Short mmCIF file of C-alpha atoms and ligand atoms in Angstrom, two decimals:
data_model
loop_
_atom_site.label_atom_id
_atom_site.label_comp_id
_atom_site.label_asym_id
_atom_site.label_seq_id
_atom_site.Cartn_x
_atom_site.Cartn_y
_atom_site.Cartn_z
CA MET A 511 77.39 68.76 101.31
CA ALA A 512 81.09 69.52 101.63
CA GLN A 513 82.04 73.20 101.50
CA LYS A 514 83.70 74.21 98.24
CA ILE A 515 87.12 75.85 98.60
CA ASP A 516 89.92 77.03 96.31
CA ARG A 517 92.93 76.27 98.51
CA LEU A 518 93.78 74.84 101.88
CA TRP A 519 96.94 75.38 103.92
CA ARG A 520 97.39 72.71 106.60
CA ASN A 521 99.96 71.57 109.17
CA CYS A 522 100.60 75.18 110.15
CA ARG A 523 100.38 77.50 113.12
CA LEU A 524 98.29 80.66 113.00
CA ALA A 525 98.84 84.03 114.65
CA THR A 526 95.32 85.30 114.02
CA LEU A 527 95.69 88.57 115.99
CA GLN A 528 92.19 87.93 117.24
CA GLY A 529 91.46 87.92 120.95
CA GLU A 530 94.39 87.97 123.37
CA GLY A 531 97.99 88.44 122.23
CA TYR A 532 98.98 86.73 119.02
CA GLY A 533 95.71 84.76 118.91
CA VAL A 534 97.60 81.50 118.36
CA ILE A 535 96.04 78.36 116.90
CA GLU A 536 98.42 75.39 116.87
CA LYS A 537 98.16 72.44 114.45
CA ALA A 538 95.91 74.55 112.30
CA ALA A 539 94.50 74.81 108.80
CA LEU A 540 93.16 77.73 106.78
CA ALA A 541 90.97 77.60 103.68
CA THR A 542 90.25 80.24 101.05
CA THR A 543 87.33 80.62 98.68
CA GLY A 544 86.98 83.44 96.17
CA GLY A 545 89.90 85.41 97.60
CA VAL A 546 88.63 85.49 101.18
CA ILE A 547 89.32 83.30 104.19
CA SER A 548 86.48 80.80 104.29
CA TRP A 549 87.55 78.68 107.27
CA LEU A 550 90.32 78.43 109.83
CA GLY A 551 90.87 76.47 113.02
CA PRO A 552 92.54 73.41 114.53
CA GLU A 553 93.06 70.78 111.86
CA ASP A 554 91.24 68.13 113.85
CA GLU A 555 88.08 70.27 113.78
CA MET A 556 88.26 70.81 110.04
CA PRO A 557 85.02 70.15 108.15
CA GLU A 558 84.99 68.21 104.91
CA PHE A 559 86.05 70.36 101.99
CA ASN A 560 85.36 69.97 98.32
CA GLY A 561 87.97 70.74 95.69
CA GLY A 562 91.00 72.92 95.98
CA GLU A 563 94.70 72.42 96.25
CA THR A 564 96.12 71.41 99.66
CA ILE A 565 99.45 72.81 100.82
CA ASP A 566 101.34 71.19 103.71
CA LEU A 567 103.22 73.97 105.51
CA GLY A 568 105.33 71.65 107.65
CA GLY A 569 104.64 73.61 110.85
CA ARG A 570 105.31 77.08 109.42
CA TRP A 571 103.49 80.12 110.82
CA ILE A 572 100.82 82.15 109.07
CA THR A 573 100.15 85.76 110.03
CA PRO A 574 97.87 88.24 108.33
CA GLY A 575 99.62 89.87 105.37
CA LEU A 576 101.57 92.78 106.83
CA ILE A 577 100.35 96.36 106.35
CA ASP A 578 102.69 99.34 106.01
CA CYS A 579 100.21 102.08 106.91
CA HIS A 580 102.48 105.16 106.53
CA THR A 581 104.87 105.63 103.62
CA HIS A 582 106.01 108.34 101.25
CA LEU A 583 107.63 105.78 98.94
CA VAL A 584 106.79 107.59 95.69
CA TYR A 585 109.43 110.26 95.11
CA ALA A 586 112.32 111.06 92.79
CA GLY A 587 116.00 111.33 93.66
CA ASN A 588 117.35 110.86 97.15
CA ARG A 589 118.79 112.93 99.98
CA ALA A 590 122.08 111.21 100.72
CA PRO A 591 123.92 114.58 100.45
CA GLU A 592 121.61 115.98 103.14
CA PHE A 593 122.36 112.96 105.31
CA GLU A 594 126.01 113.84 104.94
CA GLN A 595 125.28 117.50 105.84
CA ARG A 596 123.50 116.39 108.98
CA LEU A 597 126.47 114.30 109.98
CA ASN A 598 128.61 117.38 109.49
CA GLY A 599 126.53 119.23 112.03
CA ALA A 600 123.40 120.68 110.37
CA THR A 601 120.00 119.79 111.85
CA TYR A 602 116.94 118.53 109.91
CA GLU A 603 115.13 121.77 110.71
CA GLU A 604 118.08 123.98 109.64
CA ILE A 605 118.35 122.14 106.32
CA SER A 606 114.61 122.53 105.79
CA LYS A 607 114.75 126.30 106.51
CA ALA A 608 117.68 126.70 104.09
CA GLY A 609 115.63 125.36 101.16
CA GLY A 610 116.83 121.78 101.43
CA GLY A 611 114.84 118.98 103.00
CA ILE A 612 111.36 118.21 101.69
CA VAL A 613 111.41 120.95 99.02
CA SER A 614 114.58 119.51 97.44
CA THR A 615 112.66 116.27 96.87
CA VAL A 616 109.83 118.44 95.50
CA ARG A 617 112.18 119.82 92.83
CA ALA A 618 113.24 116.31 91.77
CA THR A 619 109.68 114.96 91.84
CA ARG A 620 108.30 117.83 89.75
CA ALA A 621 111.03 117.24 87.18
CA ALA A 622 110.39 113.48 86.88
CA SER A 623 107.86 112.02 84.44
CA LYS A 624 105.19 109.74 85.85
CA ALA A 625 106.93 106.77 84.22
CA ASP A 626 110.23 107.74 85.82
CA LEU A 627 108.56 108.21 89.20
CA ILE A 628 107.10 104.71 88.94
CA LYS A 629 110.45 103.29 87.87
CA GLN A 630 112.29 104.91 90.78
CA SER A 631 109.64 103.91 93.34
CA LEU A 632 109.09 100.29 92.28
CA PRO A 633 112.29 98.90 93.88
CA ARG A 634 111.26 100.44 97.21
CA LEU A 635 107.81 98.85 96.95
CA ASP A 636 109.34 95.51 95.98
CA HIS A 637 111.62 95.58 99.00
CA ILE A 638 108.72 96.36 101.33
CA MET A 639 106.59 93.61 99.76
CA ALA A 640 109.40 91.07 100.04
CA GLU A 641 108.84 91.03 103.80
CA GLY A 642 105.22 89.93 103.59
CA VAL A 643 103.49 93.29 103.08
CA THR A 644 100.19 92.95 101.21
CA THR A 645 98.80 96.46 101.79
CA VAL A 646 100.74 99.70 101.66
CA GLU A 647 99.69 103.30 102.15
CA ILE A 648 101.41 105.86 99.92
CA LYS A 649 101.26 109.62 100.38
CA SER A 650 101.66 112.49 97.97
CA GLY A 651 103.35 115.63 99.30
CA TYR A 652 106.41 116.05 97.09
CA GLY A 653 104.44 117.88 94.41
CA LEU A 654 102.91 120.81 96.28
CA ASP A 655 101.08 121.82 93.11
CA THR A 656 98.04 120.23 91.51
CA PRO A 657 99.71 118.49 88.55
CA THR A 658 102.54 116.99 90.58
CA GLU A 659 100.38 115.94 93.54
CA CYS A 660 98.11 114.17 91.03
CA LYS A 661 101.10 112.67 89.21
CA MET A 662 102.38 111.20 92.49
CA LEU A 663 98.99 109.73 93.37
CA GLU A 664 98.59 108.32 89.87
CA ALA A 665 102.05 106.74 90.20
CA ALA A 666 100.99 105.26 93.55
CA ARG A 667 97.83 103.78 92.02
CA ALA A 668 99.88 102.46 89.08
CA LEU A 669 102.22 100.65 91.50
CA GLY A 670 99.16 98.84 92.85
CA GLU A 671 98.36 97.68 89.32
CA LEU A 672 101.91 96.58 88.59
CA ARG A 673 102.25 94.49 91.73
CA LYS A 674 99.97 92.18 93.72
CA VAL A 675 99.58 94.61 96.59
CA ARG A 676 96.76 96.84 97.76
CA VAL A 677 97.74 100.51 97.58
CA VAL A 678 95.89 103.05 99.71
CA THR A 679 96.58 106.72 98.92
CA SER A 680 96.74 109.79 101.14
CA PHE A 681 96.79 113.35 99.83
CA LEU A 682 99.51 115.34 101.62
CA GLY A 683 99.49 118.70 99.83
CA ALA A 684 100.05 120.37 103.21
CA HIS A 685 103.45 118.75 103.66
CA ALA A 686 105.76 121.74 103.15
CA LEU A 687 105.71 125.21 101.66
CA PRO A 688 106.88 125.33 98.04
CA ALA A 689 109.38 128.05 97.04
CA GLU A 690 106.86 129.87 94.82
CA ALA A 691 104.59 130.46 97.83
CA GLU A 692 107.20 132.96 99.04
CA GLY A 693 106.65 132.27 102.71
CA ASP A 694 102.87 132.76 102.66
CA LYS A 695 101.57 129.61 104.32
CA ASP A 696 97.95 130.81 104.55
CA ALA A 697 97.76 131.56 100.85
CA TYR A 698 99.28 128.16 100.09
CA ILE A 699 96.75 126.40 102.33
CA ASP A 700 94.06 128.21 100.35
CA ARG A 701 95.37 126.58 97.20
CA VAL A 702 95.57 123.18 98.89
CA CYS A 703 91.94 123.45 100.00
CA ARG A 704 90.45 125.10 96.91
CA GLU A 705 92.51 123.63 94.07
CA GLN A 706 94.81 120.72 94.84
CA LEU A 707 92.61 118.59 97.07
CA PRO A 708 89.34 119.02 95.11
CA ALA A 709 91.18 118.20 91.85
CA ALA A 710 92.90 115.10 93.25
CA ALA A 711 89.66 113.94 94.91
CA ALA A 712 87.62 114.50 91.73
CA ALA A 713 90.12 112.32 89.86
CA GLY A 714 89.44 109.53 92.39
CA LEU A 715 93.03 109.59 93.62
CA VAL A 716 92.46 110.23 97.33
CA ASP A 717 91.54 107.69 100.02
CA ALA A 718 92.43 109.98 102.95
CA VAL A 719 93.84 113.43 103.67
CA ASP A 720 97.01 114.01 105.69
CA ALA A 721 98.99 117.11 106.72
CA PHE A 722 102.26 117.97 108.49
CA CYS A 723 101.32 119.93 111.61
CA GLU A 724 104.67 121.24 112.80
CA GLY A 725 106.77 124.41 113.12
CA ILE A 726 108.47 123.59 109.81
CA GLY A 727 105.11 122.45 108.39
CA PHE A 728 101.70 123.99 109.10
CA SER A 729 100.01 125.38 112.21
CA ASN A 730 97.10 123.84 114.05
CA ALA A 731 94.75 126.46 112.53
CA GLN A 732 96.05 125.84 109.00
CA THR A 733 95.70 122.07 109.50
CA ARG A 734 92.11 122.59 110.64
CA ARG A 735 91.33 124.28 107.33
CA VAL A 736 92.70 121.29 105.43
CA PHE A 737 90.57 118.96 107.56
CA GLU A 738 87.47 121.08 106.92
CA ALA A 739 88.11 120.81 103.18
CA ALA A 740 88.49 117.03 103.56
CA ARG A 741 85.27 116.82 105.52
CA ALA A 742 83.42 118.78 102.83
CA LEU A 743 84.56 116.14 100.33
CA GLY A 744 83.64 113.26 102.66
CA LEU A 745 87.25 112.12 103.03
CA PRO A 746 88.78 110.73 106.25
CA VAL A 747 91.76 112.50 107.79
CA LYS A 748 95.05 111.57 109.48
CA LEU A 749 97.95 113.70 110.63
CA HIS A 750 101.71 113.97 111.09
CA ALA A 751 101.37 115.20 114.65
CA GLU A 752 103.73 116.06 117.48
CA GLN A 753 106.88 114.77 115.73
CA LEU A 754 109.28 117.57 116.67
CA SER A 755 107.10 119.66 119.00
CA ASN A 756 103.58 119.69 120.49
CA LEU A 757 101.10 121.75 118.44
CA ASN A 758 98.06 119.80 119.75
CA GLY A 759 97.68 118.06 116.43
CA ALA A 760 96.59 114.79 118.06
CA ALA A 761 93.57 116.45 119.67
CA LEU A 762 92.77 118.19 116.39
CA VAL A 763 92.77 115.04 114.29
CA ALA A 764 90.76 113.27 116.98
CA GLU A 765 88.20 116.10 116.90
CA PHE A 766 87.69 115.29 113.20
CA GLY A 767 87.27 111.57 114.01
CA GLY A 768 90.61 110.96 112.25
CA LEU A 769 91.92 107.54 111.34
CA SER A 770 95.37 108.11 112.86
CA ALA A 771 97.84 110.51 114.40
CA ASP A 772 101.36 109.63 113.33
CA HIS A 773 104.81 110.09 114.96
CA LEU A 774 103.60 111.48 118.34
CA GLU A 775 106.99 111.83 120.04
CA TYR A 776 105.73 114.98 121.82
CA VAL A 777 102.08 114.02 122.38
CA ASP A 778 100.66 114.68 125.86
CA ALA A 779 97.98 112.97 127.96
CA ALA A 780 95.23 115.30 126.72
CA GLY A 781 96.05 114.44 123.10
CA LEU A 782 96.03 110.72 123.86
CA LYS A 783 92.78 110.96 125.79
CA ALA A 784 91.16 112.69 122.79
CA MET A 785 92.54 109.99 120.47
CA ALA A 786 91.25 107.19 122.69
CA ASP A 787 87.78 108.74 122.78
CA ALA A 788 87.72 109.13 118.99
CA GLY A 789 89.24 105.72 118.20
CA THR A 790 92.16 107.43 116.44
CA VAL A 791 95.14 105.08 116.06
CA ALA A 792 98.69 106.11 117.08
CA VAL A 793 101.06 105.29 114.21
CA LEU A 794 104.61 104.93 115.54
CA LEU A 795 107.48 105.53 113.16
CA PRO A 796 110.71 104.39 114.79
CA GLY A 797 112.63 104.65 111.50
CA ALA A 798 112.33 108.46 111.57
CA PHE A 799 113.19 108.56 115.28
CA TYR A 800 116.29 106.49 114.57
CA PHE A 801 117.41 108.25 111.39
CA LEU A 802 117.00 111.76 112.85
CA ARG A 803 118.82 110.57 115.98
CA ASP A 804 115.85 111.79 117.97
CA THR A 805 116.04 111.34 121.73
CA HIS A 806 112.51 112.35 122.75
CA LEU A 807 110.64 109.05 123.01
CA PRO A 808 106.93 108.79 122.21
CA PRO A 809 105.06 108.08 125.48
CA ILE A 810 104.26 104.43 124.85
CA ALA A 811 103.32 103.70 128.47
CA LEU A 812 100.81 106.56 128.38
CA MET A 813 99.38 105.22 125.10
CA ARG A 814 98.86 101.85 126.76
CA LYS A 815 97.30 103.51 129.78
CA HIS A 816 94.80 105.37 127.59
CA ASN A 817 94.10 102.27 125.49
CA VAL A 818 95.17 103.96 122.27
CA ALA A 819 95.70 101.38 119.51
CA MET A 820 99.32 101.48 118.33
CA ALA A 821 100.37 100.82 114.73
CA VAL A 822 103.94 100.67 113.40
CA ALA A 823 105.08 101.70 109.92
CA THR A 824 108.23 102.43 107.94
CA ASP A 825 107.51 106.11 107.07
CA CYS A 826 109.61 105.25 103.98
CA ASN A 827 110.75 108.67 102.72
CA PRO A 828 113.97 110.22 101.44
CA GLY A 829 114.57 112.68 104.29
CA SER A 830 113.76 111.29 107.71
CA SER A 831 113.32 107.55 107.17
CA PRO A 832 114.86 105.94 104.07
CA LEU A 833 113.58 102.60 105.36
CA THR A 834 112.03 99.87 103.22
CA SER A 835 111.87 97.16 105.90
CA ILE A 836 108.69 96.66 107.90
CA LEU A 837 110.47 93.96 109.93
CA LEU A 838 113.21 96.40 110.89
CA ALA A 839 110.50 98.93 111.84
CA MET A 840 109.06 96.23 114.15
CA ASN A 841 112.50 95.55 115.62
CA MET A 842 113.07 99.27 116.20
CA ALA A 843 109.61 99.64 117.77
CA CYS A 844 110.76 97.05 120.30
CA THR A 845 114.36 98.13 120.85
CA LEU A 846 113.89 101.92 120.69
CA PHE A 847 110.31 102.33 121.95
CA GLN A 848 110.14 99.23 124.17
CA MET A 849 107.01 97.97 122.51
CA THR A 850 106.57 94.22 122.93
CA PRO A 851 106.86 91.85 119.95
CA VAL A 852 103.14 91.16 120.13
CA GLU A 853 102.42 94.91 120.06
CA ALA A 854 104.78 95.26 117.09
CA LEU A 855 103.00 92.49 115.18
CA ALA A 856 99.56 93.92 116.03
CA GLY A 857 101.02 97.26 114.91
CA VAL A 858 101.62 96.02 111.36
CA THR A 859 98.39 93.98 111.11
CA LEU A 860 95.33 94.61 113.30
CA HIS A 861 96.07 98.22 114.22
CA ALA A 862 97.58 99.18 110.86
CA ALA A 863 94.31 98.04 109.23
CA LYS A 864 92.41 100.27 111.63
CA ALA A 865 94.72 103.20 110.82
CA LEU A 866 93.67 102.81 107.18
CA GLY A 867 89.96 102.39 107.93
CA LEU A 868 90.15 98.81 106.62
CA ALA A 869 89.63 96.85 109.84
CA ASP A 870 86.60 95.09 108.34
CA GLU A 871 88.59 93.75 105.41
CA ILE A 872 92.17 93.00 106.47
CA GLY A 873 94.50 92.88 109.49
CA THR A 874 93.47 89.63 111.19
CA LEU A 875 92.96 86.02 110.21
CA GLU A 876 89.24 85.47 110.37
CA PRO A 877 86.56 84.11 108.04
CA GLY A 878 85.21 86.75 105.70
CA LYS A 879 88.38 88.83 105.59
CA ALA A 880 90.64 88.98 102.55
CA CYS A 881 92.94 85.98 102.26
CA ASP A 882 96.07 88.15 102.49
CA LEU A 883 98.68 86.09 104.30
CA ALA A 884 102.34 86.03 105.18
CA ILE A 885 103.79 82.54 105.67
CA TRP A 886 106.96 82.43 107.75
CA ASP A 887 109.82 80.02 108.37
CA ILE A 888 109.96 80.73 112.09
CA ALA A 889 109.44 78.84 115.33
CA HIS A 890 107.71 81.71 117.17
CA PRO A 891 106.13 85.02 116.05
CA ALA A 892 108.49 87.03 118.30
CA GLU A 893 111.21 86.19 115.75
CA LEU A 894 109.61 88.71 113.39
CA SER A 895 110.60 91.53 115.76
CA TYR A 896 113.78 89.94 117.05
CA ALA A 897 115.96 89.44 114.00
CA ILE A 898 117.79 92.42 112.50
CA GLY A 899 118.10 92.40 108.72
CA PHE A 900 116.90 88.83 108.31
CA ASN A 901 113.84 87.93 106.25
CA PRO A 902 112.14 84.63 107.15
CA LEU A 903 109.27 85.03 104.67
CA SER A 904 108.35 81.76 102.99
CA ALA A 905 105.37 82.95 100.90
CA ARG A 906 103.18 85.99 100.41
CA ILE A 907 99.53 85.37 99.59
CA LYS A 908 97.27 88.10 98.18
CA GLY A 909 93.58 87.33 97.76
CA GLY A 910 94.28 83.62 98.16
CA LEU A 911 96.97 83.50 95.46
CA ASN A 912 100.76 83.35 95.68
CA ALA A 913 102.04 86.84 95.03
N1 LIG B 1796 107.51 114.01 108.57
C1 LIG B 1796 108.43 113.16 108.19
O1 LIG B 1796 109.12 112.50 108.93
C2 LIG B 1796 108.47 113.12 106.73
N2 LIG B 1796 107.41 113.98 106.39
C3 LIG B 1796 106.91 114.50 107.47
O2 LIG B 1796 105.99 115.29 107.45
C4 LIG B 1796 109.76 113.61 106.20
C5 LIG B 1796 109.71 113.85 104.74
C6 LIG B 1796 111.04 114.29 104.19
O3 LIG B 1796 111.94 114.74 104.91
O4 LIG B 1796 111.16 114.18 102.96
FE1 LIG B 1797 105.66 110.62 107.25
#
């Protein structure tokens, strides 16, 4: 009996991201049933299907729906004045030490209602989704107290209800030191571990736990305490590691079997070796490198040598990466970091899924995975990394439906 399906896309080309390179299937078709991919392959090998609408794609390409696996897109206000200060000579670290930077966004985010936070964040999400993103990670970290951290995570979850996109949340209470902590980082980490994180986790708002391990953030020992609290709650960890200096954060997050270590401009071979052994993904954030006019490149060749999976994300945030384009992040990964277009595409699909612990559900085109697709008006997948500021998306499919 013919297999029952809901929809069939035919006369298309697939970049499955399975096997070698793009995992191309020419003259292909893809079927969906109940929101998952039920069949894909060359059209001339297609079995007989029963039911469903057929869509002729006229040779267009299908990739997995893109995944932005590192964003801070929920926040209030913006930091354009700080951008101006930096161009008048101040550094990101100086601004941070003078009470600007992250804590200025904390002031604005604390003052905003949840509804206002959603309203201000929605256009950023819409812009990201318009380039074929079907899953987005969103961090807290501009609250730095229990009510505001929870408000941010609730806003993030609400965005996932308002739009046809999967939202994955990360708790980032250890992002910066709030003014009321009066310089006492250890006492603040106590509150993160004993109050903020347990409260946010109990409310079901936390998919993973992140921290900012950095001179202007928290030490390796303080980060370890956050990870121990996460472990006690059964939550996976990830880390902003080695962005501006090397505090051995990569090895630390790997020790905890972490999902990802992110940024990594200053990571060394020992950190990468630990990540490779633990299966921890390197999340590269060229938008922050670009916007901070950083010159210290992440060691991409060493990552390849150690077989560390590399993801790419926008890091959408008001201070170091006001970027809402995953395609531009891919372009920058190629131009600034010399990643290849196939690495960039794997970085926003296959490896981004792994960085979120969702490799079984999304990130490649294969039967059984969610039917989250991006359909492109392109002649070759390298165009996705090549163009600057051009969006060739033809359709975005979430769970088998146009979204
Ligand atoms: N590293 C970053 O690049 C962002 N957070 C972090 O820990 C910056 C966040 C900001 O400046 O608002
Ligand atoms: Fe970040």
